[in-house]
mmCIF file of N, CA and C in Angstrom:
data_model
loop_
_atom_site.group_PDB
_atom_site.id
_atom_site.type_symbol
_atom_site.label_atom_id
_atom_site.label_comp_id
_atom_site.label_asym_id
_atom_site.label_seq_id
_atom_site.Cartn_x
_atom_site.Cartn_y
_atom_site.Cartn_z
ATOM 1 N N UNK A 72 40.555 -62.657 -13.729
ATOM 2 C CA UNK A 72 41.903 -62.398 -13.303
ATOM 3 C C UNK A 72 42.844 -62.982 -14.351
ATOM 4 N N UNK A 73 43.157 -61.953 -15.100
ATOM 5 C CA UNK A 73 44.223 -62.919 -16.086
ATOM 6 C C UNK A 73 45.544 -62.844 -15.915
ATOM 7 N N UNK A 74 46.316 -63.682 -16.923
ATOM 8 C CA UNK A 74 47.829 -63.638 -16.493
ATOM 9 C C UNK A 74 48.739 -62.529 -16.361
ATOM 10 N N UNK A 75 48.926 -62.437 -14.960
ATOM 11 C CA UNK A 75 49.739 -61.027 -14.679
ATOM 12 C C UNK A 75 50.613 -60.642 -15.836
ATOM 13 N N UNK A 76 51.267 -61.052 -16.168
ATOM 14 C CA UNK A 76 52.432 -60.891 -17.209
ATOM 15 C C UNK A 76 51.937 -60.023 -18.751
ATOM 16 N N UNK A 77 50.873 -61.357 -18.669
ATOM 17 C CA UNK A 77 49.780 -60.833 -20.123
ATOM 18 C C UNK A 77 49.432 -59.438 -20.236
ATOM 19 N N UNK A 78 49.035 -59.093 -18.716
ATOM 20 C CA UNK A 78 48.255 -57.658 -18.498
ATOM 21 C C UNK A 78 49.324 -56.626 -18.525
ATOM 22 N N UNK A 79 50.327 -56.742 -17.878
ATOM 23 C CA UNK A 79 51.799 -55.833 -17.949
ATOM 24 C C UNK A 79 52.020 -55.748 -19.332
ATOM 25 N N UNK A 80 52.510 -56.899 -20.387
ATOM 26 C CA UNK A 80 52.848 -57.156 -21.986
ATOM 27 C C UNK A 80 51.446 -55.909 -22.244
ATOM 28 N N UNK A 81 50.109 -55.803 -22.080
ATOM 29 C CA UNK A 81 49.532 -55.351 -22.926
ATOM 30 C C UNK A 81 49.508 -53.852 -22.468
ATOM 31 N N UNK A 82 49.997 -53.745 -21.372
ATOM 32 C CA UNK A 82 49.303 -52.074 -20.683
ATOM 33 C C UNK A 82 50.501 -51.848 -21.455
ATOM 34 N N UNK A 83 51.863 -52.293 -21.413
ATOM 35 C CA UNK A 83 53.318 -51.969 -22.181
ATOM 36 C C UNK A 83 52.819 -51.269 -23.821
ATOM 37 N N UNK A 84 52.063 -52.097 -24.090
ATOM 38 C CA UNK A 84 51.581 -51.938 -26.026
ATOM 39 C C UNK A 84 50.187 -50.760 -25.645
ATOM 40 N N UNK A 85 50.183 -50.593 -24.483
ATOM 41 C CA UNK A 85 48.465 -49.333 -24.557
ATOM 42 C C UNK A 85 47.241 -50.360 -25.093
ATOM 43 N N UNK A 86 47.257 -51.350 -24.677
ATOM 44 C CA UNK A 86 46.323 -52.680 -25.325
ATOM 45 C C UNK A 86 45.211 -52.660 -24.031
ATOM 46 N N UNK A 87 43.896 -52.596 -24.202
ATOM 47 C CA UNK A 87 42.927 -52.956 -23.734
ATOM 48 C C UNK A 87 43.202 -54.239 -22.900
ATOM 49 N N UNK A 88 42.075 -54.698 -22.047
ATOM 50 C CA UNK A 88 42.355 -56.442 -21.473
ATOM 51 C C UNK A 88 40.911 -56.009 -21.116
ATOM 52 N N UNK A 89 40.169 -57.489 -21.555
ATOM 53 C CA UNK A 89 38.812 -58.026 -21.322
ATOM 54 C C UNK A 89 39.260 -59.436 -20.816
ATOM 55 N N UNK A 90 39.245 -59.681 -19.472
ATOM 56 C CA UNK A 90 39.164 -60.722 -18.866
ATOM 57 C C UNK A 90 37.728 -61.530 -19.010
ATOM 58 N N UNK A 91 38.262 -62.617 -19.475
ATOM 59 C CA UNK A 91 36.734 -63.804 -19.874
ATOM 60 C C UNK A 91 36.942 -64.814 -19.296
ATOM 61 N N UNK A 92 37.886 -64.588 -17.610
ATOM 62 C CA UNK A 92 37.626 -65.951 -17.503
ATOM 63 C C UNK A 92 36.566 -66.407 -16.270
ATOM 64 N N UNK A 93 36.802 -67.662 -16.896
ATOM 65 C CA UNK A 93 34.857 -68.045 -15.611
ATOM 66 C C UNK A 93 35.123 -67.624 -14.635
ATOM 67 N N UNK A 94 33.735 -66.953 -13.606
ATOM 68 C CA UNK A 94 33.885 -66.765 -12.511
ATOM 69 C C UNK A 94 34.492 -67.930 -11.276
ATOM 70 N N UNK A 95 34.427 -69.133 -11.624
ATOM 71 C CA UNK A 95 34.967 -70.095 -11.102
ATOM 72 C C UNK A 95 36.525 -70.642 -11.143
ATOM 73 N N UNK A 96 37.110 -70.444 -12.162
ATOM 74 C CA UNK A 96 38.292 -70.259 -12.363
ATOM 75 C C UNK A 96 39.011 -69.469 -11.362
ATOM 76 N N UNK A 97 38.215 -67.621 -11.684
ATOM 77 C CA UNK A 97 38.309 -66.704 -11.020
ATOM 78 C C UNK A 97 38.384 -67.305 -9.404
ATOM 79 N N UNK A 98 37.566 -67.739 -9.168
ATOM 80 C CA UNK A 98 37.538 -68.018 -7.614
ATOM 81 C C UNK A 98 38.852 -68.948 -6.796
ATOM 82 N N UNK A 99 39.103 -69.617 -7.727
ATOM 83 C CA UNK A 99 40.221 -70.502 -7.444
ATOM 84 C C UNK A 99 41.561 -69.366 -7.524
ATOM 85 N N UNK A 100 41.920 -68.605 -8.725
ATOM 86 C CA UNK A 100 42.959 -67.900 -8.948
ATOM 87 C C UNK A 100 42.768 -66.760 -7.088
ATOM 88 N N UNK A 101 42.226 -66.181 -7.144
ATOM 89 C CA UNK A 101 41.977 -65.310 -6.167
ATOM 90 C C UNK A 101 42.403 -66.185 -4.365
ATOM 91 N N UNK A 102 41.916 -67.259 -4.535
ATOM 92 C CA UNK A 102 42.365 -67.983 -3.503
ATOM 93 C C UNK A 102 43.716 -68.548 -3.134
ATOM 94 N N UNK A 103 44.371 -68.917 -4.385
ATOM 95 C CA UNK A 103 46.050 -68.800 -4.726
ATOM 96 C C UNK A 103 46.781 -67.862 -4.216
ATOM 97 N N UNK A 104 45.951 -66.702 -4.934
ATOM 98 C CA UNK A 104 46.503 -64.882 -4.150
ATOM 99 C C UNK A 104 46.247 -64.906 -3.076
ATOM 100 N N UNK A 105 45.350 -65.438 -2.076
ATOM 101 C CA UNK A 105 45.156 -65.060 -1.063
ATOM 102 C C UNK A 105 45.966 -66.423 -0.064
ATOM 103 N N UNK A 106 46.309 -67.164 -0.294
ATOM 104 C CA UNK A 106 47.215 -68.245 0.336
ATOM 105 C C UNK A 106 48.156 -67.277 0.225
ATOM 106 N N UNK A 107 49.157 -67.423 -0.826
ATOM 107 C CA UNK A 107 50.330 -66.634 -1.070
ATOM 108 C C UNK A 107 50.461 -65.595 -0.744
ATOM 109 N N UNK A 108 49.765 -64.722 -0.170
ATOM 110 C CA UNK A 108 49.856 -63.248 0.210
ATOM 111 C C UNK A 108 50.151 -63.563 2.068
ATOM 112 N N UNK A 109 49.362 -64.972 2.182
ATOM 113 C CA UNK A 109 49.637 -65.353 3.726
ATOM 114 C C UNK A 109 50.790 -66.284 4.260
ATOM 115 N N UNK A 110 51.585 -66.240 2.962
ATOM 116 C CA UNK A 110 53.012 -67.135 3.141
ATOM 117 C C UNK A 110 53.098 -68.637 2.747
ATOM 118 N N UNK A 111 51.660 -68.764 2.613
ATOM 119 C CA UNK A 111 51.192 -70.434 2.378
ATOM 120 C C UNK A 111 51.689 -70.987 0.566
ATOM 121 N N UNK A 112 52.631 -71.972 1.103
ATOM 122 C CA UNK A 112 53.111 -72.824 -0.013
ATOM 123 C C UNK A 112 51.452 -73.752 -0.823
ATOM 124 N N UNK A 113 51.729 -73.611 -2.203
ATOM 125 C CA UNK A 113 50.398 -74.131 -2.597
ATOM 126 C C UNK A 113 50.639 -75.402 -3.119
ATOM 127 N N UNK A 114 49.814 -76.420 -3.511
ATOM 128 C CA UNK A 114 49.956 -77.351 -4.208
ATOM 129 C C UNK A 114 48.581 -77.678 -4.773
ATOM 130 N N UNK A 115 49.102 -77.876 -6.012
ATOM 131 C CA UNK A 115 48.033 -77.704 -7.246
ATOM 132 C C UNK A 115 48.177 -79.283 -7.669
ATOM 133 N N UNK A 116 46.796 -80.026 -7.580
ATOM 134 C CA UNK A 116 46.561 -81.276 -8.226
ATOM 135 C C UNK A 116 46.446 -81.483 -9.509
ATOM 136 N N UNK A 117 46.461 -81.340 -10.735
ATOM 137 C CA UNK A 117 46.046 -81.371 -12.096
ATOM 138 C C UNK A 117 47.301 -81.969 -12.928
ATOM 139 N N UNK A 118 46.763 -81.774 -14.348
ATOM 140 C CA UNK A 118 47.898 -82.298 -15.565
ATOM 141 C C UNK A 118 48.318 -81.001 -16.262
ATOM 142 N N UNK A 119 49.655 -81.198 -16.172
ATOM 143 C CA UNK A 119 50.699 -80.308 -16.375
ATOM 144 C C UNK A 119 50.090 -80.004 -17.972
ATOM 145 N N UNK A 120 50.517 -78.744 -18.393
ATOM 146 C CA UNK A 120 49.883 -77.683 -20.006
ATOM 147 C C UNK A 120 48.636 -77.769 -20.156
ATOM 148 N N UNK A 121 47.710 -78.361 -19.276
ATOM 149 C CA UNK A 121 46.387 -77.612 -19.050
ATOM 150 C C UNK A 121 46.016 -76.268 -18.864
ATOM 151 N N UNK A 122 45.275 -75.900 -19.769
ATOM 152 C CA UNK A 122 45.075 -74.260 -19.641
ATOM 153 C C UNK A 122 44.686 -73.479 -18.339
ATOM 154 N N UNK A 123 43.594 -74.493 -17.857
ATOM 155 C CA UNK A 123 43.479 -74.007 -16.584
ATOM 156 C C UNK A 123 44.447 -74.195 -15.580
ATOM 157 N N UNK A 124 45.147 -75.626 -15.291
ATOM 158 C CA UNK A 124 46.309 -75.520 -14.309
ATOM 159 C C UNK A 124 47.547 -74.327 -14.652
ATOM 160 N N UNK A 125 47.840 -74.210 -16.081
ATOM 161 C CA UNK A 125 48.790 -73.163 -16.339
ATOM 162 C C UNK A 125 48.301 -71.760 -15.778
ATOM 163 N N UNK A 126 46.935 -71.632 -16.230
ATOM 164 C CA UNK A 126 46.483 -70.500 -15.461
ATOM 165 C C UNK A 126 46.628 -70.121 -13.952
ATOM 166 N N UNK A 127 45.846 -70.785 -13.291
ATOM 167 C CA UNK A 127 46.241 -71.261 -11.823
ATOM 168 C C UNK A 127 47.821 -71.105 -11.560
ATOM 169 N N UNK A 128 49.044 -71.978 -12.165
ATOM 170 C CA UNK A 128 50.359 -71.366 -11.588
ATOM 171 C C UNK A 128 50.856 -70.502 -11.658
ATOM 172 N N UNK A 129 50.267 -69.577 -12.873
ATOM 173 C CA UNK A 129 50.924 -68.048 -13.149
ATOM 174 C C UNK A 129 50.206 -67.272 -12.345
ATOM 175 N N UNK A 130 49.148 -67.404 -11.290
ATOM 176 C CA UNK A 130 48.614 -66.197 -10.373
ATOM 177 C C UNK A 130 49.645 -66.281 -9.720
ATOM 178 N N UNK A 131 50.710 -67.374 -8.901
ATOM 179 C CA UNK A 131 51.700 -67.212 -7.976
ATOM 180 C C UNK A 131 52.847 -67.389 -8.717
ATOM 181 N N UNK A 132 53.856 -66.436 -7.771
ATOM 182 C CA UNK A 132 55.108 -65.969 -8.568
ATOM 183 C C UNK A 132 56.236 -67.042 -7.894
ATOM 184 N N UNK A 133 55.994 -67.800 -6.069
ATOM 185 C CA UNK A 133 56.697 -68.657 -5.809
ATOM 186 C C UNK A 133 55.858 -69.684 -5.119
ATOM 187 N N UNK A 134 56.739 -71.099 -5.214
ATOM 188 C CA UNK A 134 55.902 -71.873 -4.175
ATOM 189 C C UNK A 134 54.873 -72.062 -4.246
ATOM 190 N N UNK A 135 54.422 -72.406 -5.803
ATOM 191 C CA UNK A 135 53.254 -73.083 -6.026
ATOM 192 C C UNK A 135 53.943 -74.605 -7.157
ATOM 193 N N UNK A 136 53.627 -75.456 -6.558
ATOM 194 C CA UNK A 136 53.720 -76.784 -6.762
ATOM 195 C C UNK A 136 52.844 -77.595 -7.549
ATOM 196 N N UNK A 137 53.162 -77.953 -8.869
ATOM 197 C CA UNK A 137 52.163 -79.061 -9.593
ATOM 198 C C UNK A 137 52.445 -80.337 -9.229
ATOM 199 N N UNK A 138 51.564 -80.873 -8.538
ATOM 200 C CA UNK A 138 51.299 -82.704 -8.298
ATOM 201 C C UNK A 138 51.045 -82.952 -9.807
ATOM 202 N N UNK A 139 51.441 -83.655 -10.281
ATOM 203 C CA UNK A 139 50.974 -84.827 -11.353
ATOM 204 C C UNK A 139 50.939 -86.155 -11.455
ATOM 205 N N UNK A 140 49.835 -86.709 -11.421
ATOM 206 C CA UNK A 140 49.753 -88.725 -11.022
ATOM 207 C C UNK A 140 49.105 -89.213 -12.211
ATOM 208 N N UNK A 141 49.840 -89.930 -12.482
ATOM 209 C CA UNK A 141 49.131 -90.843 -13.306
ATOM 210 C C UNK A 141 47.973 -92.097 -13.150
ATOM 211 N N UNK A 142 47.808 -91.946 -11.797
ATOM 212 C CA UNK A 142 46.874 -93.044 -11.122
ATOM 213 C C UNK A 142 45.647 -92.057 -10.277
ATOM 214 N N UNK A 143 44.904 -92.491 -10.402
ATOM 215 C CA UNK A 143 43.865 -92.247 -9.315
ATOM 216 C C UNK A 143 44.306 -92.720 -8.037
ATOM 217 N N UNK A 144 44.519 -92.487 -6.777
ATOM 218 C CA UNK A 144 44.144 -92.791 -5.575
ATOM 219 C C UNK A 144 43.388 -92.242 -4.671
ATOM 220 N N UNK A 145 42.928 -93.332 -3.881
ATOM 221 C CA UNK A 145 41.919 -92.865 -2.906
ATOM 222 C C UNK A 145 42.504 -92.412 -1.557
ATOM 223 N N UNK A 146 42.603 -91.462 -0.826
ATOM 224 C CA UNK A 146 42.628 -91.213 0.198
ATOM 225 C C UNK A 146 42.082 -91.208 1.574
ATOM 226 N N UNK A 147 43.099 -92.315 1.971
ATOM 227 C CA UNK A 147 42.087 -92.601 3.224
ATOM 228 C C UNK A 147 42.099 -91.814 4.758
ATOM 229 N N UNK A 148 41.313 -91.506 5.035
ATOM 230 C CA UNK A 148 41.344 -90.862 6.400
ATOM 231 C C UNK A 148 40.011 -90.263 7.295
#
């Protein structure tokens, strides 16, 4: 599933698209789409200009949220 935008920019130029990304990636992006298609606000744990978190926020167009911590914590419950 690659970046919507990317795929529009290339169908625009008549450009091929070979999506290479891991099926695991894949699985996460698809689950984004499928929150967001059900109204559900997301929040994404990772470090901000990571390829994969950048990836991950461009499947949703609103209301997807990057956490960024500089600490580990444990969560208790």
């Amino acid at each position: 599933m690659a970046f919507p935008a990317r795929t529009e920019e290339a169908a625009k130029r008549e450009l091929g698209v070979f999506d290479a990304t891991c099926p695991l990636v894949t699985k996460v992006h698809m689950e984004v789409v499928r929150h967001r298609n059900n109204g559900t606000e997301c929040i994404l744990i990772g470090h901000a200009g990571h390829p994969k978190v950048e990836g991950t926020m461009g499947q949703a167009d609103t209301d997807m949220h990057l956490s960024v911590g500089r600490r580990r914590r444990r969560v208790e419950g």
